[in-house]
């Protein structure tokens, strides 16, 4: 082995070791932002189900709107979850960083092949190593390397590069079209791999066919274009077949990509692309969630400037493409633009700009930069002393690598925890309402409610219709003890967007305020929207346990364990419920063989103790069918009706029990308690309707008054409905309500006044 080879091997190992040291501080960085719905809250990754991953896009995320088809990424997440025994960031980051190293090695071999075919130099392996090292040490890439779910970018890029390597190598894999296996695998990682045939087209056009766009009259150039099309047909065919036969049918119908129009998104992209270019050299403004918004008009100076910048760059790039020493530069620049087509074109995505989107594009830009610098180096060598030129080279390399290494270390620190990440985001992107909200959530978790509220209030001015902001303000108000204000925010959140997380937080609020029945319904709706969201499932288990709804508890526990056999809460709940159900099932079996009123009465007691009031009522009625004079059964029927909020039914049952058994003290006490509870609940809903009216929430005022009427119709309740309808300018409905109020109390002067007001408005 020559000293030259030893030197190269030493430099290569030094590059890998240095890169590993520079990134050593990131392996404990956690799961943030989109990691939450794709990894943390995604039950699908808790076990490796390869068939499910590749046939069901819902396994990618617990968020219905984000359930796209990336089965290879889901498989990687599941593998790391299983290997790490749970959410162990070290395992995830180690796997991702290993792929990143392999990508760096692949870039080296790609660059070496490109250099050998397009320029003759004794330093090709060093130039290729420089291309690989410059890319791997880019500070801008920290946004992808640290962001766990964006591992998809790295994996897809690796397979795209491998596809190009085996095509350019011109061996067995190219002749048999087996090079297409690599981009095909990449398609399963992320949609950005669809760009492979376009990159191949550019490579063949510029570097194999050597087409000069500014001389299309030349038959040689026309022939080159036709040859390029012919050579890339297989790659395009594989891509389109995959897209239409695999990807499109697999993507969930509710997958959402855009928040802006295609036109507004498109005219914003030139400046976004310019930002990616600037970030390559000066990564001064990297943030997790930018505050960029789509431009509103093509007349905006930023739109004009953006298009002008890229017109100049592309014009110059294509103009010099006929020069042999600049073809590689042209290829690199075109790679940069082509690789951004999926995210920076007419297809609008949910965010206008995201730094990680330029990851694959930066490979091309690095090839272009190094190629241009090498040509400049050769020119300077011919016109200046070698020492001066070498000094300039060393100075550039020192500034580039030291600056990026410093940037990587600092960005890794920013990604260290959620607070530092979102604090940094609030500084870099101060007009991002979602970012301010996320910072507020972290502050709230740390008990800094006042600071959290400040951030939420800032955010809601920017994005007033962001439902999660209303949810978080509700949590703040509830913490203060302002339950009415808290519920007002929750209802606003639900009206804006009734997604599974909004419903979960509303249910959590209801449970904390002992409104378990309402909480149960919200959770059922939440689970209907996303049956993999652990928090909703676990909270519903708690409610079923607390309310002793054992049949439901058993069914839910079993359903959870089918998808997640490791769910400790479901395992514990299932163990607890088996004994309770056995007692009920045993008595039901006895009744089936020998029906009698006493056993039905005992069954109603068991159902009551398990808080299954509907079944308790049914059992009491069955007892009364067999023994119509069974006072105890009437008492149990009264209790069941009371728990089901049927106060009149409860009063009738207790009255019947006392008629049959005049000295029945328990029934008498229950009767008195029901009468008191009925009047209290009736008055509670009347007072609640007044609170809603005073807060301007007229629809809720009407709903509360109707709840009061269901218990017992009163003139006051109907008057509240009349007043609210007047405010809503629904005068016909107001008229009917006031007439009912006066039927119940003809001396209700307020109702008479409201009636007259409605009549005047209808004239």
Coordinates of C-alpha atoms in Angstrom, one line a residue, residues 181-691:
X181 CA -34.0 -1.5 -7.1
X182 CA -32.4 1.2 -5.0
X183 CA -34.7 4.2 -5.8
X184 CA -37.6 1.7 -5.6
X185 CA -36.7 0.9 -2.0
X186 CA -36.3 4.7 -1.4
X187 CA -39.9 5.3 -2.6
X188 CA -41.0 3.4 0.6
X189 CA -39.0 5.8 2.8
X190 CA -40.3 9.1 1.6
X191 CA -41.9 10.7 -1.5
X192 CA -38.8 12.8 -2.2
X193 CA -37.2 9.6 -3.7
X194 CA -39.6 10.1 -6.7
X195 CA -37.1 12.7 -7.9
X196 CA -34.6 9.9 -8.9
X197 CA -35.6 9.7 -12.6
X198 CA -35.4 13.5 -12.9
X199 CA -31.9 13.5 -11.4
X200 CA -31.0 10.6 -13.8
X201 CA -32.3 12.7 -16.7
X202 CA -30.2 15.6 -15.7
X203 CA -27.1 13.4 -15.3
X204 CA -27.5 11.8 -18.8
X205 CA -28.4 15.1 -20.5
X206 CA -25.5 17.1 -19.2
X207 CA -22.7 14.5 -18.5
X208 CA -23.3 11.6 -20.8
X209 CA -25.0 13.2 -23.9
X210 CA -23.4 16.6 -23.2
X211 CA -26.4 18.5 -24.5
X212 CA -26.1 22.3 -24.8
X213 CA -29.5 23.8 -24.2
X214 CA -28.6 27.1 -26.0
X215 CA -27.9 25.3 -29.2
X216 CA -31.0 23.1 -29.8
X217 CA -30.7 23.7 -33.6
X218 CA -27.8 21.3 -33.5
X219 CA -28.9 17.8 -34.6
X220 CA -26.3 16.4 -32.2
X221 CA -28.1 18.1 -29.2
X222 CA -31.5 17.0 -30.5
X223 CA -30.2 13.5 -30.7
X224 CA -28.8 13.8 -27.2
X225 CA -32.2 14.9 -25.8
X226 CA -33.9 11.9 -27.5
X227 CA -31.3 9.5 -26.2
X228 CA -31.7 11.0 -22.7
X229 CA -35.5 10.4 -22.8
X230 CA -34.9 6.9 -24.1
X231 CA -32.5 6.0 -21.4
X232 CA -34.7 7.4 -18.6
X233 CA -38.0 5.8 -19.7
X234 CA -37.5 2.7 -17.4
X235 CA -36.8 5.0 -14.3
X236 CA -39.9 7.1 -15.0
X237 CA -42.0 4.1 -15.7
X238 CA -41.1 2.5 -12.3
X239 CA -41.8 5.8 -10.6
X240 CA -45.2 6.4 -12.2
X241 CA -46.2 2.7 -11.7
X242 CA -45.3 2.9 -8.0
X243 CA -47.1 6.2 -7.6
X244 CA -50.4 5.1 -9.2
X245 CA -50.4 1.4 -8.2
X246 CA -48.9 1.6 -4.7
X247 CA -48.5 5.0 -3.2
X248 CA -51.7 6.8 -4.2
X249 CA -54.1 3.9 -3.3
X250 CA -52.3 3.4 0.0
X251 CA -52.4 7.0 1.3
X252 CA -55.3 7.6 3.7
X253 CA -58.2 9.6 2.3
X254 CA -57.9 12.2 5.0
X255 CA -54.2 12.9 4.5
X256 CA -53.8 16.7 4.4
X257 CA -50.9 18.4 2.7
X258 CA -51.7 22.1 2.3
X259 CA -52.7 25.2 4.2
X260 CA -52.4 27.6 1.3
X261 CA -53.4 27.8 -2.4
X262 CA -51.2 26.3 -5.0
X263 CA -50.6 29.6 -6.7
X264 CA -49.6 31.5 -3.5
X265 CA -47.4 28.6 -2.4
X266 CA -45.7 28.5 -5.8
X267 CA -44.9 32.3 -5.9
X268 CA -43.4 32.0 -2.4
X269 CA -41.0 29.2 -3.3
X270 CA -38.3 31.2 -5.2
X271 CA -37.5 33.1 -2.0
X272 CA -37.7 29.8 0.0
X273 CA -35.2 28.3 -2.4
X274 CA -33.0 31.4 -2.1
X275 CA -33.2 30.9 1.7
X276 CA -32.0 27.3 1.4
X277 CA -29.0 28.5 -0.7
X278 CA -28.1 31.1 1.9
X279 CA -28.5 28.6 4.7
X280 CA -26.0 26.3 3.0
X281 CA -23.3 29.0 3.4
X282 CA -24.7 30.9 6.4
X283 CA -27.0 28.8 8.6
X284 CA -27.9 31.8 10.7
X285 CA -31.7 31.4 10.9
X286 CA -32.3 27.6 11.3
X287 CA -35.5 26.9 13.2
X288 CA -37.7 23.9 13.7
X289 CA -41.0 25.6 12.6
X290 CA -40.5 28.7 10.5
X291 CA -42.9 31.7 10.5
X292 CA -42.9 32.0 6.7
X293 CA -46.3 32.5 5.2
X294 CA -47.3 32.3 1.5
X295 CA -47.1 35.6 -0.4
X296 CA -50.4 37.1 -1.5
X297 CA -49.5 38.7 -4.8
X298 CA -47.2 38.1 -7.8
X299 CA -46.5 41.8 -7.6
X300 CA -44.8 41.4 -4.2
X301 CA -41.1 42.5 -4.6
X302 CA -40.0 39.3 -2.9
X303 CA -41.7 37.3 -5.6
X304 CA -40.1 39.3 -8.4
X305 CA -36.7 39.2 -6.7
X306 CA -36.9 35.5 -6.1
X307 CA -37.7 34.7 -9.7
X308 CA -35.0 37.1 -10.9
X309 CA -32.3 35.5 -8.7
X310 CA -33.0 32.0 -10.0
X311 CA -33.3 33.1 -13.6
X312 CA -29.8 34.6 -13.4
X313 CA -28.4 31.5 -11.7
X314 CA -30.0 29.0 -14.1
X315 CA -29.2 31.2 -17.1
X316 CA -25.5 31.3 -16.1
X317 CA -25.5 27.6 -15.3
X318 CA -26.9 26.5 -18.6
X319 CA -24.9 29.0 -20.5
X320 CA -21.6 27.5 -19.3
X321 CA -22.8 23.9 -19.5
X322 CA -21.0 23.3 -22.9
X323 CA -17.6 23.9 -21.2
X324 CA -16.1 20.6 -20.2
X325 CA -14.6 21.8 -16.9
X326 CA -18.0 23.3 -15.8
X327 CA -20.4 20.4 -16.7
X328 CA -20.1 19.0 -13.2
X329 CA -20.9 22.4 -11.8
X330 CA -24.0 22.6 -14.1
X331 CA -25.1 19.1 -13.0
X332 CA -24.8 20.0 -9.3
X333 CA -26.8 23.2 -9.7
X334 CA -29.5 21.4 -11.7
X335 CA -29.5 18.6 -9.1
X336 CA -30.2 21.3 -6.4
X337 CA -33.2 22.7 -8.2
X338 CA -34.6 19.4 -9.4
X339 CA -34.4 17.9 -5.9
X340 CA -36.6 20.7 -4.6
X341 CA -39.4 20.0 -7.1
X342 CA -41.4 17.9 -4.6
X343 CA -41.5 20.6 -1.9
X344 CA -40.9 23.8 -3.9
X345 CA -43.2 23.8 -6.8
X346 CA -47.0 23.9 -7.5
X347 CA -47.8 21.2 -5.0
X348 CA -48.6 23.1 -1.7
X349 CA -47.4 21.6 1.5
X350 CA -48.6 22.5 5.1
X351 CA -45.5 24.7 5.7
X352 CA -44.2 27.1 3.1
X353 CA -40.6 26.5 4.0
X354 CA -38.7 23.9 6.1
X355 CA -35.0 23.6 6.3
X356 CA -34.9 19.8 6.2
X357 CA -36.5 19.9 2.7
X358 CA -33.2 21.0 1.2
X359 CA -31.3 17.9 2.5
X360 CA -31.1 16.0 -0.8
X361 CA -30.7 19.2 -2.8
X362 CA -27.6 20.1 -0.8
X363 CA -25.8 17.0 -2.2
X364 CA -26.1 18.6 -5.7
X365 CA -25.2 22.1 -4.4
X366 CA -22.1 20.6 -2.7
X367 CA -21.0 19.0 -6.0
X368 CA -21.5 22.3 -7.7
X369 CA -19.6 24.3 -5.1
X370 CA -16.6 22.0 -4.9
X371 CA -16.5 21.7 -8.7
X372 CA -16.5 25.5 -9.1
X373 CA -13.9 25.9 -6.4
X374 CA -11.6 23.3 -8.0
X375 CA -11.8 25.0 -11.3
X376 CA -11.0 28.3 -9.6
X377 CA -8.1 26.6 -7.9
X378 CA -6.7 25.4 -11.2
X379 CA -7.0 28.9 -12.7
X380 CA -5.3 30.6 -9.8
X381 CA -2.5 28.0 -9.9
X382 CA -1.8 29.0 -13.4
X383 CA -1.7 32.7 -12.6
X384 CA -0.3 32.9 -9.1
X385 CA 2.2 31.1 -6.9
X386 CA 1.2 27.6 -5.7
X387 CA 1.9 28.7 -2.1
X388 CA -0.5 31.6 -2.2
X389 CA -3.2 29.4 -3.8
X390 CA -2.7 26.6 -1.3
X391 CA -2.9 29.1 1.5
X392 CA -6.3 30.4 0.1
X393 CA -7.5 26.8 -0.1
X394 CA -6.5 26.0 3.5
X395 CA -8.1 29.2 4.7
X396 CA -11.3 28.4 2.9
X397 CA -11.4 24.9 4.3
X398 CA -10.6 26.0 7.8
X399 CA -13.3 28.7 7.8
X400 CA -15.9 26.3 6.2
X401 CA -15.3 23.3 8.5
X402 CA -14.6 25.2 11.7
X403 CA -17.7 27.4 11.2
X404 CA -19.9 24.4 10.4
X405 CA -18.5 22.3 13.3
X406 CA -19.3 25.2 15.7
X407 CA -22.7 25.5 14.2
X408 CA -23.4 21.7 14.5
X409 CA -22.4 21.7 18.2
X410 CA -24.6 24.8 18.9
X411 CA -27.6 23.4 17.1
X412 CA -27.2 20.1 18.9
X413 CA -27.4 22.0 22.2
X414 CA -30.6 23.7 20.9
X415 CA -32.1 20.3 20.2
X416 CA -31.1 19.1 23.6
X417 CA -34.6 19.6 25.1
X418 CA -38.0 20.9 24.2
X419 CA -37.6 24.2 26.1
X420 CA -34.4 25.2 24.4
X421 CA -35.7 24.1 21.0
X422 CA -39.0 26.1 21.2
X423 CA -37.3 29.1 22.9
X424 CA -34.8 29.2 19.9
X425 CA -37.8 28.9 17.6
X426 CA -39.6 31.8 19.2
X427 CA -36.5 34.0 18.6
X428 CA -35.8 32.8 15.0
X429 CA -39.5 32.7 14.1
X430 CA -41.3 35.2 16.4
X431 CA -44.5 35.3 14.2
X432 CA -45.1 31.6 14.3
X433 CA -48.2 31.1 16.5
X434 CA -47.7 27.3 16.7
X435 CA -44.1 27.8 17.9
X436 CA -45.2 30.3 20.6
X437 CA -47.9 27.9 21.7
X438 CA -45.5 25.0 21.9
X439 CA -43.1 27.1 24.1
X440 CA -46.1 28.0 26.3
X441 CA -47.0 24.3 26.7
X442 CA -43.4 23.6 27.9
X443 CA -43.6 26.5 30.4
X444 CA -47.0 25.2 31.5
X445 CA -45.6 21.7 32.2
X446 CA -42.9 23.3 34.3
X447 CA -45.5 25.1 36.4
X448 CA -44.8 28.6 34.8
X449 CA -48.5 29.3 34.0
X450 CA -48.2 33.1 33.9
X451 CA -45.4 32.9 31.3
X452 CA -47.3 30.2 29.4
X453 CA -50.4 32.4 29.2
X454 CA -48.4 35.3 27.9
X455 CA -47.1 33.1 25.0
X456 CA -50.6 31.7 24.3
X457 CA -52.1 35.3 24.2
X458 CA -49.3 36.4 21.8
X459 CA -50.0 33.3 19.6
X460 CA -53.7 33.7 19.5
X461 CA -53.3 37.2 17.9
X462 CA -51.3 35.6 15.1
X463 CA -53.5 32.5 14.6
X464 CA -56.9 33.1 16.3
X465 CA -58.4 30.0 14.8
X466 CA -55.7 27.5 15.9
X467 CA -57.8 25.1 18.0
X468 CA -54.9 23.8 20.2
X469 CA -54.3 27.4 21.4
X470 CA -57.9 27.5 22.7
X471 CA -57.3 24.1 24.4
X472 CA -54.2 25.3 26.1
X473 CA -55.9 28.5 27.3
X474 CA -58.7 26.3 28.7
X475 CA -56.1 24.4 30.7
X476 CA -54.8 27.7 32.1
X477 CA -58.3 28.9 33.0
X478 CA -59.1 25.5 34.6
X479 CA -55.9 25.7 36.6
X480 CA -57.0 29.1 37.9
X481 CA -60.4 27.6 38.9
X482 CA -62.3 29.4 36.1
X483 CA -64.2 26.3 34.9
X484 CA -66.8 28.3 32.9
X485 CA -64.1 30.2 31.0
X486 CA -62.2 27.0 30.5
X487 CA -65.2 25.2 29.0
X488 CA -65.8 28.2 26.8
X489 CA -62.3 27.9 25.3
X490 CA -62.8 24.1 24.9
X491 CA -66.1 24.6 23.0
X492 CA -64.4 27.2 20.8
X493 CA -61.6 24.7 20.1
X494 CA -64.1 22.0 19.2
X495 CA -66.1 24.3 16.9
X496 CA -62.9 25.2 15.1
X497 CA -61.7 21.6 14.7
X498 CA -63.1 18.6 16.5
X499 CA -60.0 16.4 16.2
X500 CA -59.1 13.5 18.5
X501 CA -56.7 15.6 20.7
X502 CA -59.2 18.4 21.2
X503 CA -61.8 15.9 22.3
X504 CA -59.3 14.2 24.6
X505 CA -58.5 17.5 26.4
X506 CA -62.2 18.3 26.6
X507 CA -62.8 14.9 28.1
X508 CA -59.9 15.3 30.6
X509 CA -61.5 18.6 31.7
X510 CA -64.9 17.0 32.1
X511 CA -63.5 14.1 34.1
X512 CA -61.6 16.5 36.4
X513 CA -65.0 18.2 37.0
X514 CA -66.7 14.9 37.7
X515 CA -68.8 15.0 34.5
X516 CA -67.9 11.4 33.6
X517 CA -70.8 10.6 31.3
X518 CA -70.0 13.6 29.0
X519 CA -66.3 12.8 29.3
X520 CA -67.0 9.2 28.1
X521 CA -68.8 10.4 25.0
X522 CA -66.0 12.8 24.1
X523 CA -63.4 10.0 24.4
X524 CA -65.5 7.6 22.3
X525 CA -65.6 10.3 19.6
X526 CA -61.8 10.9 20.0
X527 CA -61.1 7.2 19.6
X528 CA -63.4 7.0 16.6
X529 CA -61.1 9.6 14.9
X530 CA -57.8 7.9 16.0
X531 CA -57.9 4.5 17.7
X532 CA -54.1 4.6 18.3
X533 CA -54.0 7.6 20.6
X534 CA -52.9 6.1 23.9
X535 CA -54.0 9.0 26.1
X536 CA -57.7 8.8 25.0
X537 CA -57.7 5.0 25.4
X538 CA -56.1 5.2 28.9
X539 CA -58.4 8.0 30.1
X540 CA -61.5 6.0 28.9
X541 CA -60.2 3.0 30.8
X542 CA -60.0 5.2 33.9
X543 CA -63.6 6.3 33.5
X544 CA -64.9 2.8 33.0
X545 CA -62.9 1.7 36.1
X546 CA -64.2 4.6 38.1
X547 CA -67.8 4.2 37.0
X548 CA -67.6 0.4 37.3
X549 CA -68.7 -0.2 33.7
X550 CA -67.1 -3.6 33.7
X551 CA -68.4 -5.0 30.4
X552 CA -67.1 -1.9 28.6
X553 CA -63.9 -2.0 30.6
X554 CA -63.3 -5.6 29.5
X555 CA -64.1 -4.9 25.8
X556 CA -61.9 -1.8 25.6
X557 CA -59.0 -3.5 27.4
X558 CA -59.1 -6.5 25.0
X559 CA -59.3 -4.1 22.0
X560 CA -56.3 -2.2 23.2
X561 CA -54.3 -5.3 23.9
X562 CA -54.9 -6.6 20.4
X563 CA -53.0 -3.7 19.0
X564 CA -50.6 -3.1 21.9
X565 CA -50.0 -6.2 24.1
X566 CA -47.7 -4.2 26.3
X567 CA -50.2 -1.7 27.5
X568 CA -49.9 -2.0 31.3
X569 CA -53.1 -0.1 32.1
X570 CA -55.1 -2.4 29.8
X571 CA -53.5 -5.5 31.3
X572 CA -54.3 -4.4 34.8
X573 CA -57.8 -3.3 34.0
X574 CA -58.5 -6.7 32.3
X575 CA -57.3 -8.6 35.4
X576 CA -59.4 -6.4 37.7
X577 CA -62.6 -6.8 35.7
X578 CA -62.6 -10.5 35.3
X579 CA -63.7 -11.3 38.9
X580 CA -66.4 -8.7 38.8
X581 CA -67.9 -10.0 35.6
X582 CA -67.8 -13.6 36.7
X583 CA -70.2 -12.8 39.6
X584 CA -72.6 -11.1 37.3
X585 CA -72.4 -13.9 34.6
X586 CA -72.8 -16.6 37.3
X587 CA -76.1 -15.0 38.5
X588 CA -77.3 -14.5 34.9
X589 CA -76.7 -18.2 34.2
X590 CA -78.7 -19.1 37.3
X591 CA -81.6 -16.8 36.3
X592 CA -81.7 -18.3 32.8
X593 CA -82.3 -21.8 34.2
X594 CA -84.6 -20.6 37.1
X595 CA -86.1 -17.1 36.6
X596 CA -87.3 -15.5 39.9
X597 CA -87.8 -12.0 41.2
X598 CA -85.3 -12.3 44.1
X599 CA -82.4 -13.2 41.8
X600 CA -83.4 -10.4 39.4
X601 CA -83.3 -8.0 42.3
X602 CA -79.8 -9.2 43.3
X603 CA -78.7 -8.8 39.7
X604 CA -80.0 -5.2 39.7
X605 CA -77.8 -4.6 42.8
X606 CA -74.7 -6.1 41.1
X607 CA -75.3 -3.9 38.0
X608 CA -75.8 -0.9 40.3
X609 CA -72.5 -1.6 42.1
X610 CA -70.8 -1.8 38.7
X611 CA -72.5 1.5 37.7
X612 CA -74.3 -0.1 34.8
X613 CA -77.6 1.7 35.6
X614 CA -79.3 0.8 32.3
X615 CA -78.9 -2.9 33.1
X616 CA -79.9 -2.3 36.7
X617 CA -83.1 -0.8 35.5
X618 CA -83.8 -3.7 33.2
X619 CA -83.2 -6.2 36.0
X620 CA -85.5 -4.3 38.3
X621 CA -88.3 -4.3 35.6
X622 CA -87.8 -8.1 35.1
X623 CA -88.2 -8.6 38.8
X624 CA -91.5 -6.6 38.7
X625 CA -92.8 -8.6 35.8
X626 CA -92.5 -11.7 38.0
X627 CA -93.7 -10.0 41.1
X628 CA -95.7 -6.7 40.5
X629 CA -96.0 -6.1 44.2
X630 CA -92.2 -6.2 44.9
X631 CA -91.5 -2.9 46.8
X632 CA -87.7 -3.5 46.9
X633 CA -87.7 -3.9 43.1
X634 CA -89.5 -0.5 42.8
X635 CA -87.0 1.0 45.1
X636 CA -84.1 -0.3 42.9
X637 CA -85.9 0.9 39.8
X638 CA -86.1 4.3 41.4
X639 CA -82.4 4.3 42.2
X640 CA -81.5 3.3 38.6
X641 CA -83.8 6.0 37.2
X642 CA -82.3 8.6 39.5
X643 CA -78.7 7.7 38.3
X644 CA -79.9 8.0 34.7
X645 CA -81.2 11.5 35.5
X646 CA -84.8 10.4 35.1
X647 CA -86.1 12.2 38.2
X648 CA -89.8 11.8 37.4
X649 CA -89.4 8.1 36.7
X650 CA -87.5 7.8 40.1
X651 CA -90.2 9.7 42.0
X652 CA -92.9 7.5 40.5
X653 CA -91.0 4.3 41.4
X654 CA -90.3 5.4 45.0
X655 CA -93.9 6.4 45.4
X656 CA -95.1 3.0 44.2
X657 CA -92.6 1.3 46.6
X658 CA -94.0 3.3 49.6
X659 CA -97.6 2.5 48.5
X660 CA -96.8 -1.2 48.7
X661 CA -94.8 -0.9 51.9
X662 CA -95.8 2.3 53.9
X663 CA -93.0 1.8 56.5
X664 CA -90.3 1.5 53.8
X665 CA -87.8 4.0 55.3
X666 CA -85.2 3.6 52.6
X667 CA -87.7 4.4 49.8
X668 CA -88.9 7.4 51.8
X669 CA -85.4 8.8 52.1
X670 CA -84.7 8.1 48.5
X671 CA -87.9 10.0 47.5
X672 CA -86.9 13.0 49.6
X673 CA -83.4 13.0 48.2
X674 CA -84.7 12.8 44.7
X675 CA -87.1 15.7 45.2
X676 CA -84.2 17.8 46.6
X677 CA -81.8 16.7 43.8
X678 CA -84.4 17.4 41.2
X679 CA -85.0 21.0 42.3
X680 CA -81.2 21.5 42.7
X681 CA -80.4 20.2 39.3
X682 CA -83.3 22.1 37.8
X683 CA -82.0 25.4 39.4
X684 CA -78.4 24.6 38.5
X685 CA -79.2 24.5 34.8
X686 CA -81.3 27.6 35.1
X687 CA -78.3 29.4 36.8
X688 CA -75.9 28.0 34.2
X689 CA -78.1 29.3 31.4
X690 CA -77.9 32.8 33.0
X691 CA -74.1 32.6 33.2

